[in-house]
Short mmCIF file of C-alpha atoms in Angstrom, two decimals:
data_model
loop_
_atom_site.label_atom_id
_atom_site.label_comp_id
_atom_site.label_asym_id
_atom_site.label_seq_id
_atom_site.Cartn_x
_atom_site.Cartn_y
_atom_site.Cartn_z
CA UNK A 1 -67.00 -259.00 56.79
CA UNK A 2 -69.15 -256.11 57.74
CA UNK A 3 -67.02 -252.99 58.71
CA UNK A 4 -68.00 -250.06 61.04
CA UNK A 5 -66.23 -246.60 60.31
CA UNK A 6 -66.23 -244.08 63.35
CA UNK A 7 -64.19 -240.60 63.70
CA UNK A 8 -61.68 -241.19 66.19
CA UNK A 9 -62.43 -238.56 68.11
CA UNK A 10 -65.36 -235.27 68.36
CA UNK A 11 -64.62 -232.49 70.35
CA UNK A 12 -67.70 -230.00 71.59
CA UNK A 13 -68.31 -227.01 73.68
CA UNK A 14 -70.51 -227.13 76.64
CA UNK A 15 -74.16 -226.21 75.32
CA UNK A 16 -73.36 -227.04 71.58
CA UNK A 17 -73.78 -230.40 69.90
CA UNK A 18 -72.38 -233.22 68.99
CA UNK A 19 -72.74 -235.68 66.04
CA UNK A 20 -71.01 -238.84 65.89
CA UNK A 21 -71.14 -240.54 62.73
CA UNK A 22 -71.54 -244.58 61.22
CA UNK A 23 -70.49 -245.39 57.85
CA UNK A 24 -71.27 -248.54 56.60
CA UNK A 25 -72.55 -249.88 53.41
CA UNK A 26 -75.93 -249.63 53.02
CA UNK A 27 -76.26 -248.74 56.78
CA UNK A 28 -79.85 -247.75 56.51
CA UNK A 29 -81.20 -251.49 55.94
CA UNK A 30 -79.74 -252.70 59.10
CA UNK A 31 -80.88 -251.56 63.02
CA UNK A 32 -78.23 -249.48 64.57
CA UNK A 33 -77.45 -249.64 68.42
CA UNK A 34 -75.79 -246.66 70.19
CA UNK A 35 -73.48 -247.26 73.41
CA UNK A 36 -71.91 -245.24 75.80
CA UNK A 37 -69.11 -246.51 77.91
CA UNK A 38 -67.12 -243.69 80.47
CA UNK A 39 -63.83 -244.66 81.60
CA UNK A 40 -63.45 -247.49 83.85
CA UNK A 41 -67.13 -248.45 83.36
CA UNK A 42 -68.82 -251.18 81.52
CA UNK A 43 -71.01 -249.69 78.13
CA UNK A 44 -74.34 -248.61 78.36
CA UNK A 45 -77.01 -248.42 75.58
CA UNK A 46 -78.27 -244.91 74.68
CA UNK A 47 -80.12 -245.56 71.59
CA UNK A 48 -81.26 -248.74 70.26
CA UNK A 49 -83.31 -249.53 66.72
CA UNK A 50 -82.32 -246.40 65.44
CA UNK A 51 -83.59 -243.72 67.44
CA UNK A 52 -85.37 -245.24 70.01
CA UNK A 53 -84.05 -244.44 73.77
CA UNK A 54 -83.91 -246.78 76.69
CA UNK A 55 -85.81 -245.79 79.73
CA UNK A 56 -83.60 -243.78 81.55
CA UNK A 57 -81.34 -241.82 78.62
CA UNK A 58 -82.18 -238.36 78.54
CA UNK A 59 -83.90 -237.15 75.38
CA UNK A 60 -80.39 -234.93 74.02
CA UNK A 61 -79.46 -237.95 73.00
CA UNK A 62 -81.12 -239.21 69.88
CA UNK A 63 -80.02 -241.18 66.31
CA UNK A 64 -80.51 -241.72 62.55
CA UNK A 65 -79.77 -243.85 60.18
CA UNK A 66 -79.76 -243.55 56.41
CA UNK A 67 -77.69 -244.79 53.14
CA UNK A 68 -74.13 -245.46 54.36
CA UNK A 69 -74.05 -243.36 57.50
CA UNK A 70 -76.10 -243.83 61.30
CA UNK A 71 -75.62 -240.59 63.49
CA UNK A 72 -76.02 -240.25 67.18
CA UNK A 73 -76.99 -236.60 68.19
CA UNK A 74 -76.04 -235.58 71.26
CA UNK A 75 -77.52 -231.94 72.19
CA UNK A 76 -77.00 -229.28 74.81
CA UNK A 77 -73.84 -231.14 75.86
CA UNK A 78 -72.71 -231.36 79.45
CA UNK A 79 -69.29 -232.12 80.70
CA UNK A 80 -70.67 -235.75 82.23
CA UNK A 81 -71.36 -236.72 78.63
CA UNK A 82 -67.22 -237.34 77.55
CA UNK A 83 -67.16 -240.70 77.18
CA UNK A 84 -66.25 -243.48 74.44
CA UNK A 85 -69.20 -243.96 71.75
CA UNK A 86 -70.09 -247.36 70.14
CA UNK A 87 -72.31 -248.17 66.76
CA UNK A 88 -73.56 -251.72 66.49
CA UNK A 89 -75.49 -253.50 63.87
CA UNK A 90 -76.27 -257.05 63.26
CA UNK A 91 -74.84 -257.86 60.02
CA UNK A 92 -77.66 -259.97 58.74
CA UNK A 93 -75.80 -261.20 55.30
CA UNK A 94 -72.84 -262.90 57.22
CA UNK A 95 -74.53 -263.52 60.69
CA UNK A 96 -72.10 -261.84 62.53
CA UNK A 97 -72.66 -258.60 65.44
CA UNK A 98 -70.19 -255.74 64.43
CA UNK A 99 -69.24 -252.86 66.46
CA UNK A 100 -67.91 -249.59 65.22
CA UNK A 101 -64.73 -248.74 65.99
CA UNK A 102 -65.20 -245.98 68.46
CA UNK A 103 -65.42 -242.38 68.77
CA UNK A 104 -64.07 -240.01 72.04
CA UNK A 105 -66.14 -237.23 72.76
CA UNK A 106 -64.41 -234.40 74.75
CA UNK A 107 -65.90 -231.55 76.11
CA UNK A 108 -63.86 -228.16 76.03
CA UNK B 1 -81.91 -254.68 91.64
CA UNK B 2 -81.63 -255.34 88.04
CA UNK B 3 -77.69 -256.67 87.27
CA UNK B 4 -75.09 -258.70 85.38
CA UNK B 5 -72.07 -259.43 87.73
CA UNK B 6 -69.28 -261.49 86.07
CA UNK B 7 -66.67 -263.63 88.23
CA UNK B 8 -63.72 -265.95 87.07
CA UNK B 9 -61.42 -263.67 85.17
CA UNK B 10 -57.98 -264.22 86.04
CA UNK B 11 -53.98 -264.57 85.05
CA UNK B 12 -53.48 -267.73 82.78
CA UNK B 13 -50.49 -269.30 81.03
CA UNK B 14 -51.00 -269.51 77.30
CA UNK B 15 -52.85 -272.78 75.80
CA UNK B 16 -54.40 -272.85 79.50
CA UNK B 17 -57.85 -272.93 80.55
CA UNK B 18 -60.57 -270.57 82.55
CA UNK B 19 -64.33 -270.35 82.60
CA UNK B 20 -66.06 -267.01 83.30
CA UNK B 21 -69.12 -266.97 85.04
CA UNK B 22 -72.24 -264.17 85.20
CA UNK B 23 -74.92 -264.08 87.84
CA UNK B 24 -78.15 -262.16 87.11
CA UNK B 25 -80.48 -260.89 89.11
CA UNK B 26 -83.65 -258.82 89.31
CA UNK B 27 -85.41 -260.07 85.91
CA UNK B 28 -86.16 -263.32 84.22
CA UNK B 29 -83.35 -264.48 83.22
CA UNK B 30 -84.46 -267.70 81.14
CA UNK B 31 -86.55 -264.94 78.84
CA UNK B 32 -83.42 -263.22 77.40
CA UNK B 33 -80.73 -263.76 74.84
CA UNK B 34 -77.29 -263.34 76.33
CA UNK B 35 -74.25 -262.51 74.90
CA UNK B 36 -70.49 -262.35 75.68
CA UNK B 37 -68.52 -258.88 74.43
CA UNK B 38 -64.68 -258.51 74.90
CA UNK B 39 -62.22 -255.15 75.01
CA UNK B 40 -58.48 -255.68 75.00
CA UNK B 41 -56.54 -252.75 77.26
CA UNK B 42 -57.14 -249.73 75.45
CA UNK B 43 -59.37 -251.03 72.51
CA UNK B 44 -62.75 -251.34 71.25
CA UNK B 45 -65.30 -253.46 72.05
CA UNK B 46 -65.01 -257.07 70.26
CA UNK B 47 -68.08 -259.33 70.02
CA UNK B 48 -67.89 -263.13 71.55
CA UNK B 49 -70.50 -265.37 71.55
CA UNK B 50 -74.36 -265.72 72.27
CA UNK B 51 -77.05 -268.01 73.24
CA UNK B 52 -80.27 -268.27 73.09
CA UNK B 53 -82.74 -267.68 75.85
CA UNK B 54 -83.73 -271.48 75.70
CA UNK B 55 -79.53 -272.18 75.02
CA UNK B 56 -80.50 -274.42 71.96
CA UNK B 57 -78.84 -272.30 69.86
CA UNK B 58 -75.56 -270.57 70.29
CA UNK B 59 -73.20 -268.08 68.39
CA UNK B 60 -69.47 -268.01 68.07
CA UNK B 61 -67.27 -264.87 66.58
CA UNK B 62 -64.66 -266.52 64.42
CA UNK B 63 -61.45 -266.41 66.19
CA UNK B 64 -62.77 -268.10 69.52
CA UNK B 65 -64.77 -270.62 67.63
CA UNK B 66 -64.01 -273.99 68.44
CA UNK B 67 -61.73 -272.92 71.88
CA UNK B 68 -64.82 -270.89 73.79
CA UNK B 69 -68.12 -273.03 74.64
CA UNK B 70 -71.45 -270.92 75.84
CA UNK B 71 -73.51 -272.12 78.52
CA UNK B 72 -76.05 -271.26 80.56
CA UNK B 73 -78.11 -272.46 83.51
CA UNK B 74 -81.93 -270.96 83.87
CA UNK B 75 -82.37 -272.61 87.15
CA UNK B 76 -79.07 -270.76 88.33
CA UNK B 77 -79.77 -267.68 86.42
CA UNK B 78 -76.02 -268.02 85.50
CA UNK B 79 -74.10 -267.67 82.11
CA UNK B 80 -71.32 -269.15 80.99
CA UNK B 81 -68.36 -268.86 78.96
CA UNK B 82 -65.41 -271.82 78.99
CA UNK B 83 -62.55 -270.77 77.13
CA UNK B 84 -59.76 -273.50 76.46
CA UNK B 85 -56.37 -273.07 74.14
CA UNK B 86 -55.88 -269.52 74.93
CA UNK B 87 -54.08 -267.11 73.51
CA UNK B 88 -52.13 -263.47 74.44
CA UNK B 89 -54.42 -261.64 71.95
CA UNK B 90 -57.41 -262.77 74.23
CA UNK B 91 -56.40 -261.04 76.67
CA UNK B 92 -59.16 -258.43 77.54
CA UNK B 93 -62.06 -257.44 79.59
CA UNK B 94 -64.98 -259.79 79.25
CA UNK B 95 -68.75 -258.63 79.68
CA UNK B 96 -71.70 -260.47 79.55
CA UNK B 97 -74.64 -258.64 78.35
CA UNK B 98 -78.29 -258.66 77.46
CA UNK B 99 -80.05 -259.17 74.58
CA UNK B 100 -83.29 -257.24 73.98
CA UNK B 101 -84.82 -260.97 72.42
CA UNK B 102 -84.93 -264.42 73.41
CA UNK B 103 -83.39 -265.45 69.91
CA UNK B 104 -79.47 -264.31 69.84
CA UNK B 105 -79.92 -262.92 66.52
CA UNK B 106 -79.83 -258.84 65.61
CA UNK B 107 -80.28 -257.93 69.58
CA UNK B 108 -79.13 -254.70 71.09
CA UNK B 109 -77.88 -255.14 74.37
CA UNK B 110 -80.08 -253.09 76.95
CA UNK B 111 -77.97 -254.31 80.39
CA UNK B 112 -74.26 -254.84 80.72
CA UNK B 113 -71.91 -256.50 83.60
CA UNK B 114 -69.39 -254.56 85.06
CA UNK B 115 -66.82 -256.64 83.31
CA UNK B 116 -64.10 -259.27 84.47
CA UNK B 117 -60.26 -259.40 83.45
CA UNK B 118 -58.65 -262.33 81.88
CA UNK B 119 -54.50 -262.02 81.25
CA UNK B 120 -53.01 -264.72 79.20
CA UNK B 121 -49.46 -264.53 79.80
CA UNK B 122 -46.65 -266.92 80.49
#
C-alpha cells in the first residue's frame, strides 16, 4: 500500500516559517490535501489540489508538490497556528485514501 | 449554518454492535460524496469508508471491510455508518466528512464533524 512519510514534529519562531514535508513515491502525480486539526478539534482543510486554499484559510498558508515530496508552507507564523498537520492523497493504483502520518508544529 | 454533527458513539463490549449517525445541514447534501475518517486516542487520522453522493457506490478501508456497512439517506440528509463484530483496535474517534465530488473517488474533504467516540471494551 501507498505510504505517507511526515517529520514528527517542526518547531518555528513567531514571524519565521514553517515547512512541513510529504514523501511519497512519485508524489507529484497524485493531488495532495493539506489538514489542520488543533487539539480537541475535528481537522480542517487548509490546502486542497496542491496549492489551492479553501475560502476562508489565510494566504500564509500555501503547498507544493513535486517528485517524492508535497510541502505545506506556512509563513509569518502566529502562535494560533500550533496544531497537528495532515497530507492526504488518493492513491489511484490501489484505490485506497492515505493520510500522512502527522507532523506537530510548535511555536517557540 | 453549514455542519456535520455526528451522534451514536458510545461504550461497547467486543464482537458487539453500534451504528453512528451524521446530520447535515446548510448545503445539499444528496450532491456530495461522504466519507467516514477514524483517530484512535493519541493517533493519526485513519480512513473508513465512503459513498457516493447517489450511495450506489461505496468504499471500504480493509480492516473494517465486511463488519462496517455505509449508508445514507438524501431525504434525511443523514449518513450512516453500522459497524458489527467490533474490535478494541477500533476504538477511536469517528468523523464524517465531505467530499469535494459526488463520486467517492480522489476527494479532499472541505467540511468535517466534530467527531463522536466509540470504546470497545469488555
Amino acid at each position: 500500500s501507498y505510504v505517507l512519510t511526515q517529520p514528527p514534529s517542526v518547531s518555528v519562531a513567531p514571524g519565521q516559517t514553517a515547512r512541513i514535508t510529504c514523501g511519497g513515491n512519485n508524489i507529484g502525480s497524485k493531488r495532495v490535501h493539506w489538514y489542520q486539526q488543533k487539539p480537541g478539534q475535528a481537522p480542517v482543510l487548509v490546502v486542497y489540489d496542491d496549492s489551492d486554499r479553501p475560502s476562508g484559510i489565510p494566504e500564509r498558508f500555501s503547498g507544493s508538490n513535486s517528485g517524492n515530496t508535497a510541502t505545506l508552507t506556512i509563513s509569518r507564523v502566529e502562535a494560533g497556528d500550533e496544531a497537528d498537520f495532515y497530507c492526504q492523497v488518493w492513491g489511484n493504483s490501489s484505490d485506497q485514501y492515505v493520510f500522512g502520518t502527522g507532523t506537530k508544529v510548535t511555536v517557540l | 449554518e453549514v455542519q456535520l454533527v455526528e451522534s451514536g458513539g458510545d461504550l461497547v463490549q467486543p464482537g458487539g454492535s453500534l451504528r453512528l449517525s451524521c446530520a447535515a445541514s446548510g448545503f445539499t447534501f444528496s450532491t456530495y460524496a461522504m466519507h467516514w475518517v477514524r483517530q484512535a486516542p493519541g493517533k493519526g487520522l485513519l480512513y473508513v469508508s465512503a459513498i457516493s453522493s447517489n450511495g450506489g457506490s461505496t468504499y471500504y478501508e480493509n480492516s473494517v471491510k465486511g463488519r462496517f456497512t455505509i449508508s445514507r439517506d438524501n431525504s434525511k440528509n443523514t449518513l450512516y455508518l453500522q459497524m458489527g463484530s467490533l474490535r478494541a483496535d477500533d476504538t477511536a474517534v469517528y468523523y464524517c466528512a465531505r467530499g469535494n465530488s459526488p463520486s467517492w473517488r480522489n476527494d479532499a474533504f472541505d467540511l468535517w464533524g466534530q467527531g463522536t467516540m466509540v470504546t470497545v471494551s469488555s
